[in-house]
């Protein structure tokens, strides 16, 4: 799944995804904001391969709410939301990204534990009191 991704970066990652994953396990689509939640819910993994500073991490929260594990670049607010080095990789490092995908793909127990931890973190992060504190600290 890709959405508003730098096309050159996407073209670099696409063949590596195809090499790493079985054909029937990888579906690359282009969709708008309204369609993406449906695809997130059908996915085993959402990858956020940002090369630039991201500010809030809404996509991470939406994917987790849809029941999907997320890995992302170690840049901007992504590591603040994910907060787990096992689910973060250096921007532009396709080898490290591939290693993370392989670990998640081949180790169901690891994947389940990481999803549960991330879900708990997102649930806590999104609490009303926590969001009010975030707003207070950023005003």
mmCIF file of C-alpha atoms in Angstrom:
data_model
loop_
_atom_site.group_PDB
_atom_site.id
_atom_site.type_symbol
_atom_site.label_atom_id
_atom_site.label_comp_id
_atom_site.label_asym_id
_atom_site.label_seq_id
_atom_site.Cartn_x
_atom_site.Cartn_y
_atom_site.Cartn_z
ATOM 1 C CA UNK A 1 0.000 0.000 0.000
ATOM 2 C CA UNK A 2 1.355 3.415 -0.758
ATOM 3 C CA UNK A 3 -0.114 6.837 -0.324
ATOM 4 C CA UNK A 4 1.626 10.147 -1.065
ATOM 5 C CA UNK A 5 4.993 8.405 -1.131
ATOM 6 C CA UNK A 6 8.007 9.811 -2.946
ATOM 7 C CA UNK A 7 7.724 7.918 -6.251
ATOM 8 C CA UNK A 8 11.500 7.511 -6.691
ATOM 9 C CA UNK A 9 11.794 5.982 -3.217
ATOM 10 C CA UNK A 10 8.786 3.768 -3.898
ATOM 11 C CA UNK A 11 10.349 2.502 -7.146
ATOM 12 C CA UNK A 12 13.496 1.630 -5.175
ATOM 13 C CA UNK A 13 11.535 -0.300 -2.515
ATOM 14 C CA UNK A 14 9.025 -2.068 -4.798
ATOM 15 C CA UNK A 15 11.384 -4.698 -6.305
ATOM 16 C CA UNK A 16 12.787 -5.468 -2.871
ATOM 17 C CA UNK A 17 9.296 -5.994 -1.446
ATOM 18 C CA UNK A 18 8.521 -8.337 -4.338
ATOM 19 C CA UNK A 19 11.735 -10.254 -3.755
ATOM 20 C CA UNK A 20 11.168 -10.576 -0.004
ATOM 21 C CA UNK A 21 7.508 -11.486 -0.025
ATOM 22 C CA UNK A 22 5.512 -14.130 -1.802
ATOM 23 C CA UNK A 23 3.436 -12.849 -4.710
ATOM 24 C CA UNK A 24 0.142 -13.684 -3.016
ATOM 25 C CA UNK A 25 1.231 -11.855 0.156
ATOM 26 C CA UNK A 26 2.029 -8.495 -1.454
ATOM 27 C CA UNK A 27 -0.490 -6.152 -2.989
ATOM 28 C CA UNK A 28 0.573 -2.682 -4.019
ATOM 29 C CA UNK A 29 -2.260 -0.226 -4.492
ATOM 30 C CA UNK A 30 -2.774 3.481 -4.755
ATOM 31 C CA UNK A 31 -5.789 4.745 -2.870
ATOM 32 C CA UNK A 32 -7.239 7.857 -1.339
ATOM 33 C CA UNK A 33 -7.767 8.673 2.324
ATOM 34 C CA UNK A 34 -11.262 7.167 2.399
ATOM 35 C CA UNK A 35 -10.172 3.807 0.992
ATOM 36 C CA UNK A 36 -7.015 3.331 3.014
ATOM 37 C CA UNK A 37 -8.671 2.133 6.274
ATOM 38 C CA UNK A 38 -10.268 -0.762 4.394
ATOM 39 C CA UNK A 39 -6.900 -1.862 3.031
ATOM 40 C CA UNK A 40 -5.139 -1.386 6.359
ATOM 41 C CA UNK A 41 -7.609 -3.754 7.994
ATOM 42 C CA UNK A 42 -6.884 -6.414 5.356
ATOM 43 C CA UNK A 43 -3.116 -6.041 5.714
ATOM 44 C CA UNK A 44 -0.688 -7.910 7.943
ATOM 45 C CA UNK A 45 1.737 -5.016 8.054
ATOM 46 C CA UNK A 46 1.754 -1.308 7.257
ATOM 47 C CA UNK A 47 5.160 0.155 6.405
ATOM 48 C CA UNK A 48 5.776 3.882 6.790
ATOM 49 C CA UNK A 49 9.060 4.396 4.907
ATOM 50 C CA UNK A 50 9.240 8.175 5.380
ATOM 51 C CA UNK A 51 12.383 9.992 4.378
ATOM 52 C CA UNK A 52 11.211 13.320 5.785
ATOM 53 C CA UNK A 53 10.126 14.555 9.204
ATOM 54 C CA UNK A 54 6.548 13.510 9.981
ATOM 55 C CA UNK A 55 4.701 15.411 12.658
ATOM 56 C CA UNK A 56 1.920 13.425 14.299
ATOM 57 C CA UNK A 57 1.671 9.798 13.224
ATOM 58 C CA UNK A 58 -2.058 9.575 12.484
ATOM 59 C CA UNK A 59 -1.486 6.798 9.928
ATOM 60 C CA UNK A 60 0.194 4.676 12.598
ATOM 61 C CA UNK A 61 -2.773 5.067 14.911
ATOM 62 C CA UNK A 62 -5.275 4.334 12.114
ATOM 63 C CA UNK A 63 -3.424 1.176 11.082
ATOM 64 C CA UNK A 64 -3.208 -0.136 14.642
ATOM 65 C CA UNK A 65 -6.903 0.648 15.184
ATOM 66 C CA UNK A 66 -7.564 -1.432 12.054
ATOM 67 C CA UNK A 67 -5.730 -4.386 13.627
ATOM 68 C CA UNK A 68 -2.483 -4.055 11.697
ATOM 69 C CA UNK A 69 1.113 -3.939 12.919
ATOM 70 C CA UNK A 70 3.160 -0.921 11.790
ATOM 71 C CA UNK A 71 6.859 -0.418 11.171
ATOM 72 C CA UNK A 72 8.303 2.946 10.226
ATOM 73 C CA UNK A 73 11.324 5.092 9.615
ATOM 74 C CA UNK A 74 13.190 6.352 12.653
ATOM 75 C CA UNK A 75 12.458 10.002 11.823
ATOM 76 C CA UNK A 76 10.174 12.787 13.016
ATOM 77 C CA UNK A 77 7.298 11.758 15.295
ATOM 78 C CA UNK A 78 7.214 8.167 14.012
ATOM 79 C CA UNK A 79 9.557 6.825 16.744
ATOM 80 C CA UNK A 80 7.641 8.820 19.356
ATOM 81 C CA UNK A 81 4.426 7.001 18.425
ATOM 82 C CA UNK A 82 5.875 3.536 17.717
ATOM 83 C CA UNK A 83 8.444 3.687 20.553
ATOM 84 C CA UNK A 84 9.956 0.266 19.809
ATOM 85 C CA UNK A 85 13.351 -0.155 18.124
ATOM 86 C CA UNK A 86 12.263 -3.539 16.723
ATOM 87 C CA UNK A 87 9.653 -1.705 14.628
ATOM 88 C CA UNK A 88 11.830 1.193 13.469
ATOM 89 C CA UNK A 89 14.432 1.432 10.693
ATOM 90 C CA UNK A 90 16.702 4.151 9.373
ATOM 91 C CA UNK A 91 15.186 6.216 6.540
ATOM 92 C CA UNK A 92 16.258 4.946 3.129
ATOM 93 C CA UNK A 93 17.832 1.766 4.542
ATOM 94 C CA UNK A 94 16.098 -0.910 2.477
ATOM 95 C CA UNK A 95 18.282 -3.699 3.932
ATOM 96 C CA UNK A 96 17.232 -2.900 7.487
ATOM 97 C CA UNK A 97 13.611 -2.574 6.339
ATOM 98 C CA UNK A 98 13.815 -5.994 4.680
ATOM 99 C CA UNK A 99 15.240 -7.517 7.855
ATOM 100 C CA UNK A 100 12.351 -6.071 9.901
ATOM 101 C CA UNK A 101 9.774 -7.398 7.440
ATOM 102 C CA UNK A 102 11.377 -10.857 7.454
ATOM 103 C CA UNK A 103 11.392 -11.028 11.234
ATOM 104 C CA UNK A 104 7.710 -10.048 11.384
ATOM 105 C CA UNK A 105 6.750 -12.363 8.533
ATOM 106 C CA UNK A 106 8.524 -15.462 9.834
ATOM 107 C CA UNK A 107 7.933 -15.085 13.586
ATOM 108 C CA UNK A 108 4.205 -14.999 14.392
ATOM 109 C CA UNK A 109 4.819 -14.863 18.149
ATOM 110 C CA UNK A 110 7.091 -11.824 17.717
ATOM 111 C CA UNK A 111 4.487 -10.186 15.457
ATOM 112 C CA UNK A 112 1.633 -10.816 17.913
ATOM 113 C CA UNK A 113 3.591 -9.488 20.908
ATOM 114 C CA UNK A 114 4.738 -6.400 19.015
ATOM 115 C CA UNK A 115 1.184 -5.676 17.824
ATOM 116 C CA UNK A 116 -0.242 -6.034 21.335
ATOM 117 C CA UNK A 117 2.426 -3.715 22.784
ATOM 118 C CA UNK A 118 1.904 -1.136 20.035
ATOM 119 C CA UNK A 119 -1.880 -1.319 20.424
ATOM 120 C CA UNK A 120 -1.570 -0.714 24.178
ATOM 121 C CA UNK A 121 0.789 2.229 23.564
ATOM 122 C CA UNK A 122 -1.557 3.788 20.999
ATOM 123 C CA UNK A 123 -4.584 3.301 23.260
ATOM 124 C CA UNK A 124 -2.772 5.024 26.139
ATOM 125 C CA UNK A 125 -1.399 7.754 23.859
ATOM 126 C CA UNK A 126 -4.854 8.549 22.484
ATOM 127 C CA UNK A 127 -6.545 8.942 25.869
ATOM 128 C CA UNK A 128 -8.318 12.273 26.304
ATOM 129 C CA UNK A 129 -6.171 13.307 29.265
ATOM 130 C CA UNK A 130 -2.971 12.495 27.384
ATOM 131 C CA UNK A 131 -4.111 14.395 24.284
ATOM 132 C CA UNK A 132 -4.972 17.441 26.427
ATOM 133 C CA UNK A 133 -1.459 17.309 27.905
ATOM 134 C CA UNK A 134 0.052 17.100 24.427
ATOM 135 C CA UNK A 135 -1.949 20.164 23.369
ATOM 136 C CA UNK A 136 -0.955 22.084 26.516
ATOM 137 C CA UNK A 137 2.719 21.340 25.955
ATOM 138 C CA UNK A 138 2.595 22.405 22.311
ATOM 139 C CA UNK A 139 0.664 25.672 22.641
#
